[in-house]
Short mmCIF file of C-alpha atoms in Angstrom, two decimals:
data_model
loop_
_atom_site.label_atom_id
_atom_site.label_comp_id
_atom_site.label_asym_id
_atom_site.label_seq_id
_atom_site.Cartn_x
_atom_site.Cartn_y
_atom_site.Cartn_z
CA MET D 221 -2.40 8.75 -55.19
CA SER D 222 0.24 8.08 -52.50
CA GLY D 223 2.89 8.04 -55.25
CA ASN D 224 2.26 11.77 -55.79
CA ARG D 225 2.39 12.66 -52.11
CA GLN D 226 5.37 14.35 -50.61
CA THR D 227 7.33 12.35 -48.03
CA VAL D 228 8.55 13.31 -44.59
CA PHE D 229 11.65 11.27 -43.74
CA ILE D 230 12.26 11.03 -39.99
CA ILE D 231 15.44 9.73 -38.37
CA ASP D 232 15.16 9.26 -34.60
CA ASP D 233 16.26 6.32 -32.45
CA ASP D 234 13.20 6.82 -30.20
CA ILE D 235 10.49 4.69 -31.79
CA GLU D 236 7.72 6.47 -29.87
CA VAL D 237 8.76 9.84 -31.29
CA CYS D 238 8.82 8.33 -34.80
CA LYS D 239 5.36 6.82 -34.40
CA SER D 240 3.86 10.01 -32.99
CA LEU D 241 5.33 12.19 -35.74
CA SER D 242 4.08 9.68 -38.35
CA TRP D 243 0.60 10.00 -36.84
CA LEU D 244 0.83 13.79 -37.08
CA PHE D 245 2.15 14.04 -40.65
CA GLU D 246 -0.15 11.36 -42.04
CA SER D 247 -3.09 13.37 -40.68
CA VAL D 248 -2.19 16.14 -43.19
CA ASN D 249 -1.68 13.72 -46.07
CA PHE D 250 2.09 13.40 -46.16
CA ASP D 251 3.73 10.04 -46.67
CA VAL D 252 6.08 9.24 -43.80
CA LYS D 253 9.15 7.03 -43.64
CA THR D 254 10.97 6.56 -40.34
CA PHE D 255 14.48 5.27 -39.63
CA ALA D 256 16.18 4.40 -36.35
CA ASN D 257 19.60 5.52 -37.59
CA ALA D 258 21.34 7.41 -40.37
CA HIS D 259 22.71 4.34 -42.16
CA LEU D 260 19.24 2.85 -42.63
CA PHE D 261 18.14 6.14 -44.21
CA ILE D 262 21.16 6.35 -46.53
CA ASP D 263 20.63 2.76 -47.70
CA SER D 264 17.04 3.33 -48.72
CA TYR D 265 16.74 7.01 -49.72
CA SER D 266 16.24 8.05 -53.35
CA SER D 267 17.00 11.68 -54.15
CA LYS D 268 14.26 11.68 -56.78
CA LYS D 269 11.61 11.56 -54.05
CA GLU D 270 10.13 14.93 -53.18
CA GLY D 271 10.09 15.65 -49.47
CA CYS D 272 11.92 16.84 -46.40
CA LEU D 273 14.09 15.26 -43.74
CA ILE D 274 13.77 15.55 -39.96
CA ILE D 275 16.85 14.36 -38.09
CA ASP D 276 17.38 13.98 -34.37
CA ILE D 277 20.77 15.51 -33.73
CA ARG D 278 21.91 12.74 -31.39
CA LEU D 279 21.80 9.42 -33.22
CA PRO D 280 23.68 6.17 -32.68
CA ALA D 281 26.79 5.50 -34.82
CA MET D 282 26.42 8.42 -37.28
CA SER D 283 25.19 11.62 -35.62
CA GLY D 284 22.66 14.02 -37.15
CA LEU D 285 25.41 16.55 -37.93
CA GLU D 286 27.57 13.86 -39.56
CA LEU D 287 24.61 12.87 -41.72
CA LEU D 288 24.05 16.50 -42.65
CA ASP D 289 27.70 16.80 -43.75
CA TYR D 290 27.42 13.54 -45.70
CA LEU D 291 24.31 14.70 -47.57
CA LYS D 292 25.96 18.03 -48.34
CA LYS D 293 28.99 16.26 -49.83
CA GLN D 294 26.60 14.15 -51.93
CA LYS D 295 25.09 17.48 -53.15
CA ASN D 296 21.74 16.25 -51.91
CA GLN D 297 19.30 19.15 -51.81
CA ILE D 298 16.55 17.74 -49.59
CA PRO D 299 15.53 20.40 -47.01
CA ILE D 300 16.65 19.28 -43.55
CA ILE D 301 15.18 20.05 -40.14
CA MET D 302 17.40 19.22 -37.16
CA MET D 303 15.70 18.24 -33.93
CA THR D 304 16.91 17.83 -30.35
CA GLY D 305 15.56 17.35 -26.87
CA TYR D 306 18.65 18.86 -25.25
CA GLY D 307 18.41 22.55 -26.15
CA ASP D 308 22.00 22.59 -27.28
CA ILE D 309 22.48 26.03 -28.81
CA ALA D 310 26.04 25.38 -29.98
CA LEU D 311 24.82 22.36 -31.94
CA ALA D 312 21.96 24.43 -33.34
CA VAL D 313 24.40 26.99 -34.71
CA ARG D 314 26.59 24.24 -36.20
CA ALA D 315 23.55 22.65 -37.82
CA MET D 316 22.42 25.92 -39.42
CA LYS D 317 25.94 26.66 -40.65
CA ALA D 318 26.11 23.14 -42.08
CA GLY D 319 23.04 23.87 -44.20
CA ALA D 320 20.03 22.76 -42.17
CA TYR D 321 16.84 24.63 -43.09
CA ASP D 322 15.72 24.90 -39.47
CA PHE D 323 16.45 23.65 -35.96
CA ILE D 324 13.74 22.69 -33.50
CA LEU D 325 13.76 21.95 -29.79
CA LYS D 326 11.55 19.21 -28.42
CA PRO D 327 8.80 19.47 -27.48
CA ILE D 328 7.65 21.52 -30.43
CA ASN D 329 4.09 22.72 -30.89
CA HIS D 330 2.54 20.69 -33.73
CA TYR D 331 1.30 23.85 -35.52
CA ASN D 332 4.83 25.23 -35.70
CA LEU D 333 6.22 21.88 -36.81
CA LEU D 334 3.65 21.51 -39.58
CA GLU D 335 4.35 25.07 -40.73
CA ILE D 336 8.10 24.44 -40.93
CA VAL D 337 7.59 21.13 -42.74
CA GLN D 338 5.19 22.74 -45.25
CA LYS D 339 7.81 25.41 -46.06
CA CYS D 340 10.36 22.66 -46.61
CA MET D 341 7.96 20.83 -48.90
CA ASP D 342 7.44 23.98 -50.98
CA ILE D 343 11.22 24.31 -51.35
CA SER D 344 11.52 20.62 -52.25
CA ALA D 345 8.78 20.89 -54.88
CA LYS D 346 10.52 23.87 -56.48
CA LYS D 347 13.91 22.10 -56.45
CA CYS D 348 12.38 18.97 -57.99
CA LEU D 349 10.82 21.08 -60.70
CA ILE D 350 14.13 22.78 -61.46
CA HIS D 351 15.95 19.43 -61.40
CA GLY D 352 13.39 18.03 -63.80
CA ILE D 353 13.86 20.96 -66.16
CA ASN D 354 17.66 20.63 -65.97
CA GLU D 355 17.39 16.96 -66.90
CA ARG D 356 15.26 17.83 -69.92
CA VAL D 357 17.66 20.55 -71.12
CA GLU D 358 20.56 18.12 -70.82
CA ARG D 359 18.82 15.88 -73.36
CA LEU D 360 19.09 18.60 -76.00
CA SER D 361 21.90 18.40 -78.54
CA ALA D 362 24.21 21.38 -79.13
CA ARG D 363 22.33 22.24 -82.33
CA GLU D 364 18.97 22.00 -80.61
CA LYS D 365 20.23 24.42 -77.93
CA GLN D 366 21.26 26.83 -80.70
CA VAL D 367 17.77 26.57 -82.22
CA ILE D 368 16.05 27.14 -78.89
CA ASP D 369 18.21 30.19 -78.13
CA LEU D 370 17.35 31.72 -81.50
CA LEU D 371 13.69 30.85 -80.99
CA LEU D 372 13.70 32.63 -77.63
CA ASN D 373 15.23 35.66 -79.32
CA GLY D 374 12.07 35.83 -81.41
CA LEU D 375 13.46 34.53 -84.70
CA LEU D 376 11.14 32.79 -87.12
CA ASN D 377 11.95 29.38 -88.61
CA LYS D 378 13.10 31.02 -91.84
CA GLN D 379 15.45 33.32 -89.94
CA ILE D 380 16.79 30.45 -87.81
CA ALA D 381 17.45 28.44 -90.97
CA CYS D 382 19.36 31.37 -92.45
CA GLU D 383 21.31 32.03 -89.26
CA LEU D 384 22.40 28.40 -88.94
CA SER D 385 22.76 27.73 -92.68
CA ILE D 386 20.34 24.84 -92.58
CA SER D 387 17.05 24.15 -94.32
CA MET D 388 13.60 25.11 -93.02
CA SER D 389 12.61 21.45 -92.76
CA THR D 390 15.68 20.79 -90.60
CA VAL D 391 14.68 23.67 -88.31
CA GLU D 392 11.18 22.21 -88.04
CA ALA D 393 12.61 18.79 -87.24
CA HIS D 394 14.81 20.33 -84.54
CA ARG D 395 11.81 22.17 -83.09
CA ALA D 396 9.80 18.96 -82.96
CA ASN D 397 12.66 17.21 -81.15
CA ILE D 398 13.01 20.11 -78.73
CA MET D 399 9.31 20.01 -77.86
CA ARG D 400 9.47 16.26 -77.28
CA LYS D 401 12.66 16.32 -75.17
CA MET D 402 11.49 19.28 -73.11
CA GLU D 403 8.07 17.65 -72.66
CA ALA D 404 6.44 20.94 -73.66
CA LYS D 405 2.92 20.92 -75.07
CA ASN D 406 3.30 24.27 -76.83
CA THR D 407 5.78 27.08 -77.47
CA PRO D 408 4.73 29.29 -74.50
CA GLN D 409 5.30 26.34 -72.14
CA LEU D 410 8.67 25.66 -73.76
CA ILE D 411 9.67 29.30 -73.26
CA LYS D 412 8.58 29.20 -69.61
CA LEU D 413 10.58 26.00 -68.94
CA TYR D 414 13.71 27.31 -70.62
CA PHE D 415 13.52 30.65 -68.78
CA GLN D 416 13.22 28.79 -65.46
CA TYR D 417 16.28 26.77 -66.43
CA GLN D 418 18.21 29.94 -67.31
CA GLN D 419 17.23 31.60 -64.01
CA ASP D 420 18.47 28.60 -62.08
CA ILE D 421 21.89 28.64 -63.75
CA MET W 24 22.08 17.23 15.82
CA ASP W 25 25.83 17.17 16.57
CA ILE W 26 28.38 18.71 14.21
CA ALA W 27 29.54 15.36 12.78
CA SER W 28 26.00 14.30 11.86
CA LYS W 29 25.32 17.72 10.38
CA LEU W 30 28.44 17.56 8.26
CA GLU W 31 27.62 14.03 7.17
CA LYS W 32 24.14 15.14 6.09
CA GLU W 33 25.61 18.05 4.10
CA VAL W 34 28.06 15.73 2.35
CA ILE W 35 25.29 13.31 1.41
CA SER W 36 23.09 16.18 0.13
CA GLY W 37 26.03 17.49 -1.88
CA GLU W 38 26.64 14.05 -3.41
CA LEU W 39 22.96 13.68 -4.26
CA LEU W 40 22.92 17.12 -5.82
CA SER W 41 26.06 16.32 -7.81
CA CYS W 42 24.52 13.03 -8.97
CA LEU W 43 21.34 14.85 -9.92
CA CYS W 44 23.26 17.47 -11.90
CA LEU W 45 25.01 14.74 -13.85
CA LYS W 46 21.75 12.92 -14.60
CA PHE W 47 19.72 16.06 -15.27
CA PRO W 48 20.43 16.22 -19.05
CA VAL W 49 19.30 12.60 -19.40
CA PHE W 50 16.22 13.34 -17.34
CA LEU W 51 15.47 16.44 -19.39
CA HIS W 52 15.91 14.55 -22.64
CA SER W 53 13.50 11.78 -21.54
CA LEU W 54 10.99 14.38 -20.41
CA ASN W 55 11.18 16.23 -23.72
CA GLN W 56 10.81 12.99 -25.69
CA SER W 57 7.57 12.15 -23.87
CA LEU W 58 6.25 15.70 -24.19
CA GLN W 59 7.03 15.68 -27.92
CA THR W 60 5.24 12.36 -28.34
CA ILE W 61 2.15 13.66 -26.53
CA HIS W 62 2.14 16.86 -28.58
CA ALA W 63 2.39 15.01 -31.89
CA TYR W 64 -0.36 12.52 -31.05
CA ALA W 65 -2.67 15.29 -29.83
CA GLY W 66 -1.91 17.35 -32.94
CA GLY W 67 -2.62 14.41 -35.21
CA CYS W 68 -5.96 13.80 -33.48
CA LYS W 69 -6.89 17.44 -33.87
CA LYS W 70 -6.09 17.42 -37.60
CA ARG W 71 -8.06 14.23 -38.13
CA LEU W 72 -11.05 15.60 -36.22
CA GLU W 73 -11.01 18.69 -38.48
CA ILE W 74 -11.66 16.45 -41.48
CA ASP W 75 -13.82 13.96 -39.58
CA SER W 76 -11.26 11.23 -40.09
CA LEU W 77 -10.83 9.85 -36.58
CA ASN W 78 -12.71 6.78 -35.39
CA ASN W 79 -13.29 5.66 -31.82
CA GLU W 80 -10.76 2.83 -31.99
CA GLN W 81 -8.00 5.16 -33.18
CA LEU W 82 -8.89 7.69 -30.51
CA LYS W 83 -8.85 5.04 -27.78
CA GLU W 84 -5.45 3.79 -28.89
CA VAL W 85 -3.94 7.29 -29.04
CA LEU W 86 -5.38 8.28 -25.66
CA SER W 87 -3.90 5.12 -24.18
CA ILE W 88 -0.46 6.03 -25.55
CA ILE W 89 -0.78 9.60 -24.27
CA THR W 90 -1.79 8.33 -20.84
CA ASP W 91 1.24 6.01 -20.76
CA HIS W 92 3.52 8.96 -21.47
CA VAL W 93 1.85 11.13 -18.84
CA ASP W 94 2.39 8.31 -16.32
CA ARG W 95 6.01 8.10 -17.41
CA ILE W 96 6.50 11.84 -16.88
CA SER W 97 4.79 11.56 -13.51
CA CYS W 98 7.25 8.83 -12.45
CA MET W 99 10.16 11.00 -13.50
CA THR W 100 8.93 14.02 -11.57
CA ASP W 101 8.26 11.80 -8.51
CA MET W 102 11.86 10.60 -8.67
CA LEU W 103 13.03 14.19 -8.90
CA ALA W 104 10.91 15.22 -5.90
CA LEU W 105 12.21 12.31 -3.80
CA SER W 106 15.82 13.12 -4.57
#
């Protein structure tokens, strides 16, 4: 089941902090991966993995803010929590402006930390869902997109065939392909997926 | 105490205070790291106890780590008191 679990990625050069946070997050059934520096994280991270990222702002070589900028340039949408033991307000403001979801000062109460992480996980799950839907829509051909648009306008197969000057059997074939590419089990599910895609764009 | 000795004492205190001010952020950071570690371990124990998923060996190990960090904080505060 661990393959379905969401992952908390932690980057902190203090190994004791990493171990303690791993202990905490594993107690609520998250997978945890820790890294001593930003480069180790970049080398091993896959954007397809659902989760959130906790970064200590002061890291060796590449700082937390530099990593945040790097991920933003990569258009990586993983929710990011910046963390510091210094109480540096100026850095906190920079982190939030740079796109961090939240900024926490050590030591943070574990209830608050778990609450923030859970919110990040909810955002990540929604983004992964939208990304998944986008990938499915991109599989559709131009004609299939025409068929799905007409379908969502309430047209019957006969009407779609007439509108596109194609045969009924061709419309049915397109519909079958659409269902397969969109991984929809039925028409209501297909409609729901396509509406979610349209809302996102 | 004559004036020279008094002045010398004030200079030394000033230097110590200046040194302390420079090292204070490092001290604060180390303190916060240990406090964070303690908080996370305690929180993890609490969550595991809620679902009856903490055995004696795990608890012993975590308590040992927490104790180490408390001792570390105690050393730091002793150093601060002495300075």
